[in-house]
């Protein structure tokens, strides 16, 4: 409680169990390595005795230390990311604590977490949870997620082998890959590693939120997370940002990590709601990974002028913060690439060229002010859980309307000679009367002093009507 009070008065510190987690982590790793070594020594494939084992263990000391430090670095980073949005996420975190009380037996008083009255006081004061309190939520989230994964069949899936392999030091991965895959605690290692990764990257409340909103299981969310991580090549970007330690302010790194988390959240939700129970990790990574790579390398030729200007402003801001140019460019493109999954799916289903589909999608966005509408929705105040849900739902529906209009245009112009015009331009000409009917609506929205939720809902409905859905 003293640590919480210290943080409430402007201090920065974690809990004892976070500060001392390196010892627990190294002990777990040591036990699992020794179990592996026992299996190796008992087998007929390798000639290893106790002396050879001890020499190998000693040789791996530094590698084990690096693995432990990396795990603890990422856990501290997860708390910092949660702290970055602690104020605006307090209601979500309170909902998560209520879920934990019902389902996992959380005792707020015992764990030093604020009760309802204290939550209300902080909401009124515009304050969020402190680092020690967030640390408790991170720990509970990891334990809960691990239990959910252990209750599923995902830990033994062939797609999960990377988790058990990468858990061990490099020397073991090189020599004993077969034994690692057969480790007697493989399921537990896979589930724990996956839970740690998702909670560290996406935050403590993410899994429960997605389960509640999409009806998806923990295993399905884990699959979607892996697909998004690999399709967008996020591990390489995480490494680049983390390599900037002591070169740029920590706040700059956290902002970049938050941009990647926002992209991941949108894309994970997309896979869960669009493909749901039919997720195939290998297939989706192949189809969407190739498409995202293609789009990323061609975006400069595809973006409309307004989007280019917005991206260039973001690149400049990133460079002013100290990000290397290449990384600043990649981070700046995150909001644009959040639409990549829609674009790729449309191209696959309509059997149209990917870049042509992307160009049409972005032209639709510019013509009908889609980015502006979504931005206005995100700016709306969300005083309670239901209003926040309505806003998030509207943003998703606006993405859906943009995709639906893109499909409509591609279908309607498929057999037409465009005479030097893009499919979007041809369709706008052919449907000029219907398009013009929306002009007063957008003019009224732009002139309005205050944008309210019903106004944006009407705009989304009119756009869907135009798409014929």
Coordinates of C-alpha atoms in Angstrom, one line a residue:
X1 CA 0.0 0.0 0.0
X2 CA 2.9 2.3 0.7
X3 CA 4.1 1.8 -2.9
X4 CA 0.6 2.7 -4.2
X5 CA 0.5 5.9 -2.1
X6 CA 4.0 6.8 -3.3
X7 CA 2.8 6.5 -6.9
X8 CA -0.4 8.4 -6.2
X9 CA 1.8 11.3 -5.2
X10 CA 3.9 11.3 -8.3
X11 CA 6.4 8.5 -7.7
X12 CA 7.4 5.7 -10.0
X13 CA 7.8 2.1 -8.7
X14 CA 6.6 -1.4 -9.1
X15 CA 5.6 -4.1 -6.7
X16 CA 8.0 -6.5 -4.9
X17 CA 6.9 -9.4 -7.1
X18 CA 7.8 -7.5 -10.3
X19 CA 11.1 -6.3 -8.9
X20 CA 12.0 -9.8 -7.8
X21 CA 10.5 -11.7 -10.8
X22 CA 13.9 -12.3 -12.3
X23 CA 14.8 -14.8 -9.6
X24 CA 11.5 -16.7 -10.1
X25 CA 11.9 -16.6 -13.9
X26 CA 15.5 -18.0 -13.8
X27 CA 14.4 -20.7 -11.4
X28 CA 11.6 -21.8 -13.7
X29 CA 14.0 -21.8 -16.7
X30 CA 16.6 -23.8 -14.8
X31 CA 14.1 -26.5 -13.8
X32 CA 12.9 -26.8 -17.4
X33 CA 16.4 -27.0 -18.8
X34 CA 17.3 -29.7 -16.3
X35 CA 14.2 -31.7 -17.2
X36 CA 15.3 -31.5 -20.8
X37 CA 18.9 -32.5 -19.9
X38 CA 17.6 -35.5 -18.0
X39 CA 15.6 -36.7 -21.0
X40 CA 18.7 -36.2 -23.2
X41 CA 20.9 -38.2 -20.9
X42 CA 18.4 -41.0 -20.7
X43 CA 18.1 -41.3 -24.4
X44 CA 20.1 -43.2 -26.9
X45 CA 20.7 -40.5 -29.5
X46 CA 23.2 -38.3 -27.6
X47 CA 26.2 -39.4 -25.6
X48 CA 25.9 -37.1 -22.5
X49 CA 26.9 -37.8 -18.9
X50 CA 26.6 -35.7 -15.8
X51 CA 29.9 -33.9 -16.4
X52 CA 29.0 -33.0 -20.0
X53 CA 25.6 -31.7 -18.7
X54 CA 27.2 -29.5 -16.0
X55 CA 29.7 -28.0 -18.5
X56 CA 26.8 -27.2 -20.9
X57 CA 24.8 -25.6 -18.1
X58 CA 27.7 -23.4 -17.1
X59 CA 28.3 -22.5 -20.8
X60 CA 24.7 -21.3 -21.1
X61 CA 24.8 -19.0 -18.1
X62 CA 24.9 -15.8 -20.1
X63 CA 22.3 -16.9 -22.6
X64 CA 19.9 -17.9 -19.7
X65 CA 20.5 -14.5 -18.1
X66 CA 19.6 -12.8 -21.4
X67 CA 16.4 -14.7 -21.7
X68 CA 15.4 -13.9 -18.2
X69 CA 16.3 -10.2 -18.6
X70 CA 14.3 -10.0 -21.8
X71 CA 11.2 -11.5 -20.2
X72 CA 11.4 -9.1 -17.3
X73 CA 12.1 -6.1 -19.6
X74 CA 9.0 -6.9 -21.6
X75 CA 6.9 -7.2 -18.4
X76 CA 8.1 -3.8 -17.1
X77 CA 7.4 -2.4 -20.6
X78 CA 3.8 -3.9 -20.4
X79 CA 3.2 -2.0 -17.1
X80 CA 4.5 1.2 -18.7
X81 CA 2.3 0.8 -21.7
X82 CA -0.7 0.2 -19.4
X83 CA 0.3 3.3 -17.4
X84 CA 0.4 5.4 -20.6
X85 CA -3.4 4.9 -20.9
X86 CA -4.3 4.3 -17.3
X87 CA -6.6 7.3 -17.0
X88 CA -8.7 6.6 -20.1
X89 CA -8.8 2.8 -19.5
X90 CA -9.8 3.0 -15.8
X91 CA -13.4 1.9 -16.6
X92 CA -12.2 -1.0 -18.7
X93 CA -9.8 -2.0 -16.0
X94 CA -12.6 -1.9 -13.4
X95 CA -14.7 -4.1 -15.6
X96 CA -11.8 -6.5 -15.8
X97 CA -11.5 -6.6 -12.0
X98 CA -15.2 -7.4 -11.7
X99 CA -14.7 -10.3 -14.1
X100 CA -11.8 -11.5 -12.1
X101 CA -13.8 -11.3 -8.9
X102 CA -16.6 -13.4 -10.4
X103 CA -14.5 -15.9 -12.2
X104 CA -11.0 -16.1 -10.5
X105 CA -11.8 -15.2 -6.9
X106 CA -9.9 -11.8 -7.0
X107 CA -10.0 -10.1 -3.6
X108 CA -9.4 -6.4 -4.2
X109 CA -8.6 -5.6 -0.6
X110 CA -6.1 -8.4 -0.3
X111 CA -4.3 -7.4 -3.6
X112 CA -4.3 -3.7 -2.8
X113 CA -6.7 -2.8 -5.6
X114 CA -9.2 0.0 -5.4
X115 CA -12.8 -0.7 -4.5
X116 CA -15.8 0.8 -6.4
X117 CA -15.8 4.0 -4.3
X118 CA -12.1 4.6 -4.9
X119 CA -12.6 3.9 -8.7
X120 CA -15.4 6.6 -8.8
X121 CA -13.2 9.1 -7.0
X122 CA -10.4 8.5 -9.5
X123 CA -12.7 8.8 -12.5
X124 CA -13.9 12.1 -11.2
X125 CA -10.4 13.3 -10.6
X126 CA -9.2 12.1 -14.0
X127 CA -6.7 9.6 -12.5
X128 CA -5.9 6.0 -13.4
X129 CA -4.4 3.0 -11.7
X130 CA -0.8 3.2 -10.4
X131 CA 2.1 1.0 -11.5
X132 CA 1.8 -1.4 -8.5
X133 CA -2.0 -1.8 -9.2
X134 CA -1.4 -2.3 -12.9
X135 CA 1.3 -4.9 -12.1
X136 CA -1.3 -6.9 -10.2
X137 CA -3.7 -6.8 -13.2
X138 CA -0.8 -7.9 -15.5
X139 CA -0.1 -10.9 -13.3
X140 CA -3.7 -11.9 -13.0
X141 CA -4.2 -11.6 -16.7
X142 CA -1.2 -13.9 -17.5
X143 CA -2.3 -16.5 -15.0
X144 CA -5.9 -16.4 -16.3
X145 CA -4.9 -16.6 -19.9
X146 CA -2.5 -19.5 -19.2
X147 CA -5.3 -21.4 -17.5
X148 CA -7.6 -20.8 -20.5
X149 CA -5.0 -22.0 -23.0
X150 CA -4.2 -25.1 -20.9
X151 CA -7.9 -26.0 -21.1
X152 CA -7.7 -25.9 -24.9
X153 CA -5.8 -28.0 -27.5
X154 CA -3.8 -25.1 -28.8
X155 CA -0.6 -25.8 -26.8
X156 CA 0.0 -29.1 -28.8
X157 CA -0.7 -27.6 -32.2
X158 CA 2.1 -27.8 -34.7
X159 CA 1.7 -24.0 -35.2
X160 CA 2.8 -23.5 -31.6
X161 CA 6.2 -25.3 -31.8
X162 CA 8.1 -21.9 -32.1
X163 CA 6.9 -21.1 -28.5
X164 CA 8.5 -24.2 -27.0
X165 CA 11.7 -24.0 -29.2
X166 CA 12.4 -20.3 -28.5
X167 CA 11.9 -20.7 -24.8
X168 CA 15.3 -22.4 -24.5
X169 CA 18.8 -21.0 -25.1
X170 CA 20.4 -21.2 -28.5
X171 CA 22.8 -24.1 -27.7
X172 CA 19.9 -26.3 -26.7
X173 CA 17.9 -25.3 -29.8
X174 CA 20.8 -26.3 -32.1
X175 CA 21.5 -29.7 -30.6
X176 CA 18.3 -31.0 -29.0
X177 CA 15.4 -29.8 -31.1
X178 CA 13.6 -33.2 -31.1
X179 CA 13.9 -33.5 -27.3
X180 CA 12.6 -29.9 -26.8
X181 CA 9.5 -30.7 -28.8
X182 CA 8.9 -33.7 -26.6
X183 CA 9.5 -31.9 -23.3
X184 CA 7.3 -33.3 -20.6
X185 CA 6.1 -29.7 -19.7
X186 CA 5.8 -28.5 -23.3
X187 CA 2.1 -27.7 -22.9
X188 CA 2.7 -25.6 -19.9
X189 CA 5.7 -23.8 -21.5
X190 CA 3.8 -23.0 -24.6
X191 CA 0.7 -21.7 -22.8
X192 CA 2.8 -19.6 -20.3
X193 CA 5.0 -18.1 -23.1
X194 CA 2.0 -17.3 -25.3
X195 CA 0.1 -15.7 -22.4
X196 CA 3.2 -13.6 -21.4
X197 CA 3.6 -12.4 -25.0
X198 CA 0.0 -11.4 -25.6
X199 CA -0.4 -9.6 -22.2
X200 CA 3.0 -7.9 -22.6
X201 CA 2.2 -6.6 -26.0
X202 CA -1.6 -6.0 -25.8
X203 CA -2.2 -5.1 -22.2
X204 CA -3.9 -6.9 -19.2
X205 CA -7.5 -6.3 -20.2
X206 CA -7.2 -7.1 -23.9
X207 CA -8.0 -10.8 -23.8
X208 CA -11.1 -10.5 -21.7
X209 CA -12.4 -7.5 -23.7
X210 CA -12.1 -9.5 -26.9
X211 CA -13.7 -12.6 -25.4
X212 CA -16.7 -10.5 -24.2
X213 CA -17.1 -8.5 -27.4
X214 CA -16.5 -11.2 -30.1
X215 CA -17.6 -14.3 -28.2
X216 CA -14.2 -15.8 -29.2
X217 CA -12.3 -18.3 -27.0
X218 CA -8.9 -17.7 -25.6
X219 CA -7.4 -20.1 -28.1
X220 CA -9.0 -18.3 -31.1
X221 CA -7.7 -14.9 -29.8
X222 CA -4.2 -16.5 -29.4
X223 CA -4.4 -17.7 -33.0
X224 CA -5.5 -14.2 -34.3
X225 CA -2.6 -12.6 -32.3
X226 CA 0.0 -14.9 -33.8
X227 CA -1.4 -14.3 -37.3
X228 CA -1.3 -10.5 -36.9
X229 CA 2.1 -10.6 -35.3
X230 CA 3.7 -12.5 -38.1
X231 CA 1.6 -11.2 -41.1
X232 CA 2.6 -7.6 -40.1
X233 CA 6.2 -8.7 -39.2
X234 CA 5.8 -7.0 -35.8
X235 CA 8.6 -8.8 -34.0
X236 CA 11.1 -7.0 -36.2
X237 CA 9.5 -3.6 -35.4
X238 CA 9.4 -4.4 -31.7
X239 CA 13.1 -5.2 -31.8
X240 CA 13.9 -1.9 -33.6
X241 CA 12.0 0.2 -31.1
X242 CA 13.6 -1.7 -28.1
X243 CA 17.0 -1.2 -29.6
X244 CA 16.6 2.6 -29.1
X245 CA 17.0 2.2 -25.3
X246 CA 19.0 5.2 -24.0
X247 CA 19.0 6.7 -27.5
X248 CA 15.6 8.3 -27.4
X249 CA 13.3 9.2 -24.5
X250 CA 11.3 6.2 -23.1
X251 CA 8.1 8.1 -23.9
X252 CA 9.0 8.0 -27.6
X253 CA 9.5 4.3 -27.5
X254 CA 6.2 3.8 -25.7
X255 CA 4.3 5.9 -28.2
X256 CA 5.7 3.8 -31.0
X257 CA 4.8 0.6 -29.2
X258 CA 1.3 1.9 -28.6
X259 CA 0.9 2.6 -32.4
X260 CA 1.7 -1.1 -33.0
X261 CA -0.7 -2.2 -30.3
X262 CA -3.5 -0.1 -31.8
X263 CA -2.8 -1.7 -35.2
X264 CA -2.7 -5.2 -33.7
X265 CA -5.9 -4.6 -31.8
X266 CA -7.8 -3.6 -34.9
X267 CA -6.4 -6.4 -37.0
X268 CA -7.0 -9.1 -34.3
X269 CA -10.6 -7.9 -34.0
X270 CA -10.9 -8.1 -37.8
X271 CA -9.7 -11.7 -37.9
X272 CA -12.0 -12.7 -35.1
X273 CA -15.1 -11.1 -36.5
X274 CA -14.5 -11.7 -40.2
X275 CA -13.0 -15.2 -40.1
X276 CA -13.8 -16.3 -36.6
X277 CA -13.8 -20.1 -36.0
X278 CA -12.2 -20.7 -39.4
X279 CA -8.8 -19.3 -38.6
X280 CA -5.9 -21.2 -40.0
X281 CA -2.6 -19.8 -38.8
X282 CA -0.4 -20.9 -41.6
X283 CA -2.9 -20.0 -44.4
X284 CA -3.7 -16.6 -43.0
X285 CA 0.0 -15.7 -42.4
X286 CA 0.8 -16.7 -46.0
X287 CA -2.2 -14.9 -47.7
X288 CA -2.2 -11.8 -45.6
X289 CA 1.6 -11.6 -44.9
X290 CA 2.3 -11.5 -48.6
X291 CA -0.5 -9.0 -49.2
X292 CA 0.7 -6.7 -46.4
X293 CA 4.3 -6.8 -47.7
X294 CA 3.1 -5.9 -51.2
X295 CA 0.9 -3.1 -50.0
X296 CA 3.6 -1.7 -47.8
X297 CA 6.2 -1.5 -50.6
X298 CA 3.7 0.2 -52.9
X299 CA 1.8 2.6 -50.6
X300 CA 3.6 5.7 -52.0
X301 CA 1.9 5.0 -55.4
X302 CA -1.5 4.1 -53.9
X303 CA -2.3 6.8 -51.3
X304 CA -4.4 9.8 -52.1
X305 CA -3.0 13.3 -51.7
X306 CA -4.7 13.8 -48.3
X307 CA -3.4 10.5 -47.0
X308 CA 0.1 11.2 -48.2
X309 CA 0.1 14.6 -46.4
X310 CA -1.1 13.0 -43.2
X311 CA 1.5 10.2 -43.4
X312 CA 4.3 12.7 -44.1
X313 CA 3.3 14.8 -41.1
X314 CA 3.5 11.7 -38.9
X315 CA 6.9 10.7 -40.4
X316 CA 8.2 14.2 -39.6
X317 CA 6.9 14.1 -36.1
X318 CA 8.5 10.7 -35.5
X319 CA 11.9 11.9 -36.8
X320 CA 11.6 15.0 -34.5
X321 CA 11.1 12.6 -31.6
X322 CA 14.4 10.9 -32.6
X323 CA 13.2 7.8 -34.5
X324 CA 15.3 6.7 -37.4
X325 CA 13.7 7.7 -40.7
X326 CA 12.9 4.1 -41.8
X327 CA 11.3 3.3 -38.5
X328 CA 9.4 6.6 -38.4
X329 CA 8.0 5.8 -41.9
X330 CA 6.9 2.3 -40.7
X331 CA 5.2 3.7 -37.6
X332 CA 3.6 6.5 -39.6
X333 CA 2.0 4.0 -41.9
X334 CA 0.3 2.0 -39.1
X335 CA -3.1 3.7 -39.3
X336 CA -3.1 3.2 -43.1
X337 CA -2.1 -0.5 -42.8
X338 CA -5.0 -1.1 -40.4
X339 CA -7.1 -1.4 -43.5
X340 CA -4.8 -3.9 -45.2
X341 CA -6.9 -6.9 -44.1
X342 CA -10.0 -5.5 -45.7
X343 CA -8.2 -4.7 -48.9
X344 CA -6.5 -8.1 -49.2
X345 CA -9.8 -10.0 -48.5
X346 CA -11.7 -8.0 -51.1
X347 CA -8.9 -8.7 -53.7
X348 CA -9.0 -12.4 -52.9
X349 CA -12.8 -12.7 -52.9
X350 CA -13.4 -10.5 -56.0
X351 CA -10.3 -11.9 -57.8
X352 CA -9.1 -8.4 -58.5
X353 CA -5.5 -7.0 -58.6
X354 CA -4.4 -6.1 -55.0
X355 CA -3.0 -2.7 -55.9
X356 CA -6.1 -1.8 -58.0
X357 CA -8.3 -2.8 -55.0
X358 CA -6.2 -0.7 -52.6
X359 CA -6.3 2.4 -54.8
X360 CA -10.1 2.0 -55.0
X361 CA -10.4 1.6 -51.3
X362 CA -8.3 4.7 -50.6
X363 CA -10.2 6.8 -53.2
X364 CA -13.5 5.8 -51.5
X365 CA -12.0 6.9 -48.2
X366 CA -11.1 10.3 -49.5
X367 CA -14.3 10.9 -51.5
X368 CA -16.5 10.1 -48.5
X369 CA -14.4 11.5 -45.7
X370 CA -13.9 8.1 -44.0
X371 CA -10.8 8.9 -42.0
X372 CA -12.3 12.2 -40.8
X373 CA -15.6 10.4 -39.8
X374 CA -13.6 7.8 -37.8
X375 CA -11.5 10.4 -36.2
X376 CA -14.6 12.3 -35.1
X377 CA -16.0 9.2 -33.6
X378 CA -12.8 8.5 -31.6
X379 CA -12.9 12.1 -30.3
X380 CA -16.4 11.6 -28.8
X381 CA -16.6 11.6 -25.0
X382 CA -17.2 8.1 -23.6
X383 CA -18.6 8.7 -20.1
X384 CA -19.6 5.1 -19.5
X385 CA -19.0 1.5 -20.8
X386 CA -22.0 1.6 -23.1
X387 CA -21.1 4.8 -24.8
X388 CA -17.5 3.5 -25.3
X389 CA -18.9 0.3 -26.9
X390 CA -21.1 2.3 -29.2
X391 CA -18.2 4.4 -30.4
X392 CA -16.0 1.4 -31.0
X393 CA -18.8 -0.3 -32.9
X394 CA -19.4 2.8 -35.1
X395 CA -15.7 3.0 -36.0
X396 CA -15.8 -0.6 -37.0
X397 CA -18.9 -0.1 -39.1
X398 CA -17.3 2.9 -40.9
X399 CA -14.4 0.5 -41.9
X400 CA -17.1 -1.9 -43.0
X401 CA -18.9 0.8 -45.1
X402 CA -15.6 1.7 -46.8
X403 CA -15.0 -2.0 -47.7
X404 CA -18.6 -2.4 -48.9
X405 CA -18.4 0.6 -51.2
X406 CA -15.1 -0.7 -52.5
X407 CA -16.7 -4.0 -53.4
X408 CA -19.6 -2.3 -55.0
X409 CA -17.4 -0.2 -57.2
X410 CA -15.2 -3.1 -58.3
X411 CA -18.2 -5.3 -59.1
X412 CA -20.1 -2.5 -61.0
X413 CA -17.0 -1.5 -63.1
X414 CA -15.6 -4.9 -63.7
X415 CA -16.6 -5.1 -67.4
X416 CA -16.4 -1.4 -68.2
X417 CA -13.8 0.5 -70.2
X418 CA -12.6 3.2 -67.8
X419 CA -11.2 5.6 -70.5
X420 CA -8.2 6.6 -68.4
X421 CA -10.2 6.9 -65.2
X422 CA -9.9 4.7 -62.1
X423 CA -12.7 2.4 -61.2
X424 CA -13.7 4.8 -58.4
X425 CA -13.9 7.8 -60.7
X426 CA -15.9 5.8 -63.3
X427 CA -18.4 4.7 -60.6
X428 CA -18.7 8.2 -59.2
X429 CA -19.5 9.5 -62.6
X430 CA -22.1 6.8 -63.2
X431 CA -23.7 7.4 -59.9
X432 CA -23.2 11.1 -59.6
X433 CA -26.8 11.9 -58.5
X434 CA -26.6 9.5 -55.6
X435 CA -23.1 10.7 -54.6
X436 CA -24.2 14.3 -54.8
X437 CA -27.0 13.6 -52.4
X438 CA -24.4 13.1 -49.7
X439 CA -22.7 16.4 -50.2
X440 CA -25.1 18.4 -47.9
X441 CA -24.7 15.8 -45.2
X442 CA -20.9 16.1 -45.1
X443 CA -21.1 19.9 -45.4
X444 CA -23.4 20.0 -42.4
X445 CA -21.1 17.7 -40.4
X446 CA -18.0 19.8 -41.2
X447 CA -19.8 23.0 -40.2
X448 CA -21.2 21.6 -37.0
X449 CA -19.6 23.1 -33.9
X450 CA -20.0 19.8 -32.0
X451 CA -20.2 16.4 -33.5
X452 CA -22.5 13.9 -31.7
X453 CA -22.9 10.2 -32.0
X454 CA -26.3 10.2 -33.8
X455 CA -24.9 12.5 -36.5
X456 CA -22.1 10.0 -37.3
X457 CA -24.5 7.0 -37.1
X458 CA -26.7 8.7 -39.8
X459 CA -23.6 9.3 -42.0
X460 CA -22.6 5.6 -41.7
X461 CA -26.1 4.5 -42.6
X462 CA -26.2 6.7 -45.7
X463 CA -22.9 5.4 -46.8
X464 CA -24.1 1.8 -46.4
X465 CA -27.2 2.6 -48.3
X466 CA -25.1 3.9 -51.2
X467 CA -23.1 0.7 -51.2
X468 CA -26.4 -1.2 -51.3
X469 CA -25.9 -3.2 -48.1

